[in-house]
Coordinates of C-alpha atoms in Angstrom, one line a residue:
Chain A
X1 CA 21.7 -63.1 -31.3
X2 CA 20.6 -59.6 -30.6
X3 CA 22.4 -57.4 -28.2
X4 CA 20.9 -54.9 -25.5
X5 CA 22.4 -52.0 -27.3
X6 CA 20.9 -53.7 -30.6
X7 CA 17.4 -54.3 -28.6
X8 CA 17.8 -50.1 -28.0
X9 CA 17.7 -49.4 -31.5
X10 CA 14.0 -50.1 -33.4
X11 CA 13.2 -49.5 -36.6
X12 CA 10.8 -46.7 -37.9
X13 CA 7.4 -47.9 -37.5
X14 CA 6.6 -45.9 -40.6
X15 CA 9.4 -46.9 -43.0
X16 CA 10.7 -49.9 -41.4
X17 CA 14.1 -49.0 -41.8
X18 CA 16.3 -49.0 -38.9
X19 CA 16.9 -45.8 -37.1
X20 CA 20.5 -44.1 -36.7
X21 CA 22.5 -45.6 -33.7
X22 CA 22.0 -44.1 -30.1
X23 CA 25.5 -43.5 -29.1
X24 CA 25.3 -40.0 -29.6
X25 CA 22.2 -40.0 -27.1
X26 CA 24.4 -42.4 -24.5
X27 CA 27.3 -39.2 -24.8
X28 CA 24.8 -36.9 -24.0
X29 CA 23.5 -38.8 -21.2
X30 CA 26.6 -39.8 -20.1
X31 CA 28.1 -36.0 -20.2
X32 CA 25.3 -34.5 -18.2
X33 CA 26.3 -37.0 -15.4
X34 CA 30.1 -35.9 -15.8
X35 CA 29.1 -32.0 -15.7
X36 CA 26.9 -32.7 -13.0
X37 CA 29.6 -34.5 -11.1
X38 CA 32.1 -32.0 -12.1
X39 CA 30.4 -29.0 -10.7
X40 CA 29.7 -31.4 -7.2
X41 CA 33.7 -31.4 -7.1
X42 CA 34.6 -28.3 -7.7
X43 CA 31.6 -26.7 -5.3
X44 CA 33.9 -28.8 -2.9
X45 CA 37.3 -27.7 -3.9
X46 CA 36.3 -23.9 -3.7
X47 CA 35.0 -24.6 -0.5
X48 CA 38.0 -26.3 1.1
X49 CA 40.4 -24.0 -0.2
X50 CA 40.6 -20.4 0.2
X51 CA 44.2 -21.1 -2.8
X52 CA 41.5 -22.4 -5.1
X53 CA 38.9 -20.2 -4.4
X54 CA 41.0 -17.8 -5.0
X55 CA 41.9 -19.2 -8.3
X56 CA 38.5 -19.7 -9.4
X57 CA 36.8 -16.1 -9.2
X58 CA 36.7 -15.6 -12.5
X59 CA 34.4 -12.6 -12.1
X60 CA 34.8 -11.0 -9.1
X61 CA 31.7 -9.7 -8.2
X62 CA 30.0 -13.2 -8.4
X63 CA 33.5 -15.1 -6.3
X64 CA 34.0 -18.4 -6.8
X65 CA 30.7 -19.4 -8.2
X66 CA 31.5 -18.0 -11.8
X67 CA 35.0 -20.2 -11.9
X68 CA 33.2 -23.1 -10.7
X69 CA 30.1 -23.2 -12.9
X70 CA 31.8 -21.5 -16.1
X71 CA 34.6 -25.1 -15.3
X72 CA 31.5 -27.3 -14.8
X73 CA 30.0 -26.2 -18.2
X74 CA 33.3 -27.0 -19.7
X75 CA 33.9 -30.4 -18.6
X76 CA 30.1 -30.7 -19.6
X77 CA 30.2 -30.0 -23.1
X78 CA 33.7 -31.3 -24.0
X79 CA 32.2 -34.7 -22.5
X80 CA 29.7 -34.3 -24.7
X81 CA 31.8 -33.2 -27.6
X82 CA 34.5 -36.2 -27.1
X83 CA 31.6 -38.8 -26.4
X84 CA 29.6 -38.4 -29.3
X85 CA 32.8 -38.0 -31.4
X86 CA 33.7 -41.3 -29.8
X87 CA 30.5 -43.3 -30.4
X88 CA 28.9 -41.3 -33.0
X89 CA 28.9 -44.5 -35.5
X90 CA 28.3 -46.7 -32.3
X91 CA 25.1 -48.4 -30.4
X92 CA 25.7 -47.8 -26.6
X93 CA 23.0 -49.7 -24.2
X94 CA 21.2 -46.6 -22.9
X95 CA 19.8 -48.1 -19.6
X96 CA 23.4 -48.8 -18.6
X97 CA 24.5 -45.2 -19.5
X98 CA 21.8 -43.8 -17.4
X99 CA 22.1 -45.5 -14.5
X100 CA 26.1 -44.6 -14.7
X101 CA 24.9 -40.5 -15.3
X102 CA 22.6 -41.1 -12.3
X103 CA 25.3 -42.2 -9.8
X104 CA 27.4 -39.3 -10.9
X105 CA 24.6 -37.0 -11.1
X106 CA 23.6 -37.9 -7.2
X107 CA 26.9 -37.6 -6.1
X108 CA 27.0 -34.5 -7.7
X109 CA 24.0 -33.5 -5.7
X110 CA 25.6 -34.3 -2.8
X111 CA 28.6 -32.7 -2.9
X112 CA 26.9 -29.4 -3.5
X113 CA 24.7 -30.2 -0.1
X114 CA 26.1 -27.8 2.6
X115 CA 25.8 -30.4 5.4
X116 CA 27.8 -33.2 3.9
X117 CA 30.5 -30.5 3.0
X118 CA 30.8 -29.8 6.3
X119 CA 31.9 -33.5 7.2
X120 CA 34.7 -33.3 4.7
X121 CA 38.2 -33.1 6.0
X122 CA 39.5 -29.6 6.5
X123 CA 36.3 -28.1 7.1
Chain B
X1 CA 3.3 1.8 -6.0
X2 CA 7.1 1.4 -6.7
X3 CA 9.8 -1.4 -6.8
X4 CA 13.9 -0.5 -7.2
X5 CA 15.6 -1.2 -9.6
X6 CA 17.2 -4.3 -8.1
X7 CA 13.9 -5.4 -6.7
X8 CA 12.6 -5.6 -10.2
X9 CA 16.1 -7.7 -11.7
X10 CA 15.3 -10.4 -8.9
X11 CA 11.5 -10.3 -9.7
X12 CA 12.4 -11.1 -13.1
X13 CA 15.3 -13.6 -12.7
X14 CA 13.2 -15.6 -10.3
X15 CA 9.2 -15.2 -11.3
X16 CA 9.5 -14.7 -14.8
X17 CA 13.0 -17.0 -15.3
X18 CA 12.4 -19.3 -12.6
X19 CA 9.2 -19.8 -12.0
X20 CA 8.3 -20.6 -15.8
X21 CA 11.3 -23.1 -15.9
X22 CA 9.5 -24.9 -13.4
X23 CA 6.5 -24.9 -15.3
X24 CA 7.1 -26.2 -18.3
X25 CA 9.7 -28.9 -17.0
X26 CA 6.2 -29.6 -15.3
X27 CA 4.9 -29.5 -19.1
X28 CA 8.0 -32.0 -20.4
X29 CA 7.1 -34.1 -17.3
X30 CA 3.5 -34.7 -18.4
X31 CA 4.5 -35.3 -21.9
X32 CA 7.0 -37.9 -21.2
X33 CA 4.4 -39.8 -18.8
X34 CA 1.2 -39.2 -21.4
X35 CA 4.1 -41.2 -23.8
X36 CA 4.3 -43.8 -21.4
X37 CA 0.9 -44.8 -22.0
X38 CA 0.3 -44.5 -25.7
X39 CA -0.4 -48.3 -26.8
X40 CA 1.6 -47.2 -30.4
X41 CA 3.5 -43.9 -31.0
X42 CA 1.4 -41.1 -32.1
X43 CA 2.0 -40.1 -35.8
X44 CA 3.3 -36.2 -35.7
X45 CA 2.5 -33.1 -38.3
X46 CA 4.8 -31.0 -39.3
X47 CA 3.4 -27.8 -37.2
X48 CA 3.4 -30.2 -34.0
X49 CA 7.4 -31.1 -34.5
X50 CA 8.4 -27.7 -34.4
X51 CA 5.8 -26.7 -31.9
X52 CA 7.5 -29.0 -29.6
X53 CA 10.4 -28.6 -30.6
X54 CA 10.1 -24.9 -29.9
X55 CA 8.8 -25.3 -26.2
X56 CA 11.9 -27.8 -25.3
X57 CA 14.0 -24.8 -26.6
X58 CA 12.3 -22.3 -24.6
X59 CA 12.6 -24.2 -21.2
X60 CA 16.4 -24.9 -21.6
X61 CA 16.4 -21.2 -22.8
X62 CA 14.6 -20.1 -20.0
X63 CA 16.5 -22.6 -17.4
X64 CA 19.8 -20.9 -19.0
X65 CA 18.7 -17.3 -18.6
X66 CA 17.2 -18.1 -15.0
X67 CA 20.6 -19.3 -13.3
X68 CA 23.0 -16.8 -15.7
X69 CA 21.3 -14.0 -14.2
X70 CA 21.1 -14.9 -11.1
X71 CA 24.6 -15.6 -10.5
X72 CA 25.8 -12.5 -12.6
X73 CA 23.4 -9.8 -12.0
X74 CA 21.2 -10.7 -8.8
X75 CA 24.2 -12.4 -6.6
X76 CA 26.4 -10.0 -6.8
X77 CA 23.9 -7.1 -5.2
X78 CA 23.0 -10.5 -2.7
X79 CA 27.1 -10.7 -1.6
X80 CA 28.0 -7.5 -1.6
X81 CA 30.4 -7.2 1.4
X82 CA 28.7 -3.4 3.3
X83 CA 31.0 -0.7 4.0
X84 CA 33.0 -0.8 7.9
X85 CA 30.8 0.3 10.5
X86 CA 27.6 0.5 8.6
X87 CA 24.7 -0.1 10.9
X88 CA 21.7 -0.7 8.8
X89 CA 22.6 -4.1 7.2
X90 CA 19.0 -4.1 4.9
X91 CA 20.9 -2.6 1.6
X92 CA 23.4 -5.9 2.0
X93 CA 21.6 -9.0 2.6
X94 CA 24.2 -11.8 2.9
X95 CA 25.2 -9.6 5.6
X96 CA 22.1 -9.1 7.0
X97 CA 21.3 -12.4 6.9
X98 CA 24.5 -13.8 9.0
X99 CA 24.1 -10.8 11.4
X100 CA 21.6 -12.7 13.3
X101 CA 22.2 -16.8 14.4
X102 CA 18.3 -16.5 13.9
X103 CA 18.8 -16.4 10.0
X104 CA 22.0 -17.6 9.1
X105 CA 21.0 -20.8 8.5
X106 CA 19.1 -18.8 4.9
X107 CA 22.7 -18.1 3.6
X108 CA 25.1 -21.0 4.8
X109 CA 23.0 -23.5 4.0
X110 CA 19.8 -22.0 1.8
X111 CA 21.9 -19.9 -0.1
X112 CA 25.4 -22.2 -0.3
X113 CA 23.1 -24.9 -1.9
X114 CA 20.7 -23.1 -3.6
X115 CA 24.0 -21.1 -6.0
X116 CA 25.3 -24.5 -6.8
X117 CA 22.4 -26.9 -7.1
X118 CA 20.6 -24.8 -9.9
X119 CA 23.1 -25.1 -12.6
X120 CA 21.9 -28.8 -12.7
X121 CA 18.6 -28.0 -14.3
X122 CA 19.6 -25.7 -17.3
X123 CA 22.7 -28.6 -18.0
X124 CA 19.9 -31.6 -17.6
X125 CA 17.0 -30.1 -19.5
X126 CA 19.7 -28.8 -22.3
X127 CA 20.2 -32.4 -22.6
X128 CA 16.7 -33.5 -22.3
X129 CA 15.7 -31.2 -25.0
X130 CA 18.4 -32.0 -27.4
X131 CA 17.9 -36.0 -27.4
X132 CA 13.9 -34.9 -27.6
X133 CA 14.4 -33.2 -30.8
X134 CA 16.8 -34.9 -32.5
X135 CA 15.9 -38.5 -31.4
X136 CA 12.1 -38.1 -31.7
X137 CA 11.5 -41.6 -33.2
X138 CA 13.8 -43.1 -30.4
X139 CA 12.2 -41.3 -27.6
X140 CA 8.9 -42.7 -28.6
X141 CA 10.1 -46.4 -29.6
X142 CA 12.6 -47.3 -26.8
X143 CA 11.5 -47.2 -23.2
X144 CA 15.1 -47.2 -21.7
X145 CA 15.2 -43.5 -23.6
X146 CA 12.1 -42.2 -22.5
X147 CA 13.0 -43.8 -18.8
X148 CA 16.3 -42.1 -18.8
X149 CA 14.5 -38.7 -20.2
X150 CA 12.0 -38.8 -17.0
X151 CA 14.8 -39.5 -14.5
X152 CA 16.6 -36.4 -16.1
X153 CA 13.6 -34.5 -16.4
X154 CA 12.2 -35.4 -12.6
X155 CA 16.5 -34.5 -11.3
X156 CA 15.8 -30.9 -13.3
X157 CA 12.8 -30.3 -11.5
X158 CA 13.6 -31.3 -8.2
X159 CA 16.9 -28.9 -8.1
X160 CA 15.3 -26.0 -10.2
X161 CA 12.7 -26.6 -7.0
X162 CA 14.8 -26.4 -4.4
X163 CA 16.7 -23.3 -6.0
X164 CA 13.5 -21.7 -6.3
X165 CA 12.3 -22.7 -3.1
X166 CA 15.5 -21.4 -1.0
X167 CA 15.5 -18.1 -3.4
X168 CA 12.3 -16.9 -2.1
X169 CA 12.9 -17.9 1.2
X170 CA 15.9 -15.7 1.1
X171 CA 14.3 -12.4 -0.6
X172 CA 11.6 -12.8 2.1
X173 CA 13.9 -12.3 4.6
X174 CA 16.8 -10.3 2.8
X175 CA 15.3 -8.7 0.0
X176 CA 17.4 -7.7 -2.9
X177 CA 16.5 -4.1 -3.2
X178 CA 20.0 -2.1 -2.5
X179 CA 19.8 1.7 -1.5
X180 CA 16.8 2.6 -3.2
X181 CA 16.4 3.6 -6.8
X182 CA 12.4 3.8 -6.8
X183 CA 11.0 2.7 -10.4
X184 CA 7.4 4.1 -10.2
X185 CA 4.7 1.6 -11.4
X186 CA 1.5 3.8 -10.1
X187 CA 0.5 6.8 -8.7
X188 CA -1.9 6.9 -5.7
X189 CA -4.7 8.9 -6.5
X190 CA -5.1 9.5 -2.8

């Protein structure tokens, strides 16, 4: 019996073997969501707080924008890194993943929308 | 004919940066639905695996070089704060931009979301072009992949869009060109 994250994984129409496992493409699914959600969050924090604002001008001339992407980027790519280290070997089901990086890539989108910032508490 | 200095910087991060990213997400977009159609996976040379393996570089490069310079070389001439009492506001456009309730609303919110939502492009399409060059078999084989490639792909373009979109709004009515250091491009001949 075959399982969804086995259905993901064909083998090579030329050679017929099977092809490497997809968990590494899951991670990197699954990490763009995270960074995405990441940067939603943190768009919010600077926003709220003048303390964290503050905290996260890295380069003054840009404000709070370089601390906030620069710490987006981060979480991004040490998703990634840990991911893939975690199910390099591994088939993940990739639909599943997606839909997961969606949800945290819309809410991400959201959270960077100026109107719905405004109907968070403390603003 | 002449443009300032920081008149041709924005030019460049947004119509040459910008506006190509756009295109050839356009490009991936097309790809990834002409793949939806093939009846069997297309066999691929050599010379067409690193041609296309080339252009996904290029647009993450360019998505990467389009938001990097405009937060760290365009936005800080966009937010810088004018000196007390200065009267003509054009040098300093967030400024000029809030000094009217008439065009506010193209910083707090064109501006507030345009900043933020961009970086999701360069950090989708990064990913988009990764799993497109290393999974190449898998992208043409499983449909989940190439499903969850589109979504990603269709998510870049709509916020690389509305980036786009809000920064030429914004240089319409607050152009980026500081106090003027005139590059000449052509002399009249009249």
């Amino acid at each position: 019996m075959s399982t969804a994250a086995q259905q993901s994984r064909p083998s090579s129409p030329a050679s017929g073997q099977q092809t490497p496992p997809v968990g590494p493409v899951a991670a990197a699914i699954l990490a763009t969501g995270i960074g995405c959600f990441a940067l939603g969050v943190l768009t919010v924090l600077a926003r709220a707080s003048q303390t964290l604002a503050a905290a996260l001008t890295w380069f003054a001339p840009t404000g709070p924008l370089s601390g906030v992407t620069s710490l987006a980027i981060l979480f991004w790519l040490l998703a990634w890194v840990g991911l893939a280290g975690l199910w390099r070997r591994r088939d993940v089901p990739i639909g599943r993943t997606t839909a997961v990086a969606l949800v945290l890539l819309a809410v991400g989108f959201l959270l960077t929308f100026p109107p719905f910032a405004a109907w968070l508490p403390g603003k | 004919m002449q443009i300032s200095l920081r008149g041709l910087a924005t030019s460049i991060h947004g119509m040459l940066f910008g506006a190509f990213f756009l295109l050839t997400i356009f490009g991936v977009l097309v790809e990834l639905c002409r793949q939806f159609g093939e009846t069997r996976p297309a066999e691929q040379s050599a010379r067409a695996r690193l041609l296309e393996s080339l252009y996904l570089t290029a647009t993450a490069a360019l998505g990467w070089a389009a938001v990097l310079s405009g937060a760290y070389i365009v936005f800080p001439w966009y937010r810088a704060v004018p000196p007390a009492g200065a009267i003509n506001l054009e040098p300093w456009p967030q400024a000029l931009l809030r000094s009217s309730r008439l065009t506010a609303g193209w910083h707090t919110f064109g501006m507030e979301w345009k900043e933020h939502v961009a970086w999701f492009a360069p950090m989708a399409m990064t990913t988009v072009a990764w799993i497109f060059i290393r999974y190449r078999t898998q992208v043409r084989t499983v449909p989940h992949l190439r499903t969850a490639l589109l979504l990603f792909t269709l998510a870049a373009f709509g916020s690389a869009a509305a980036a786009g979109l809000f920064g030429a709004m914004i240089n319409k009515h607050a152009p980026v060109a500081g106090i003027r250091t005139a590059i000449n491009i052509m002399e009249s001949t009249r």
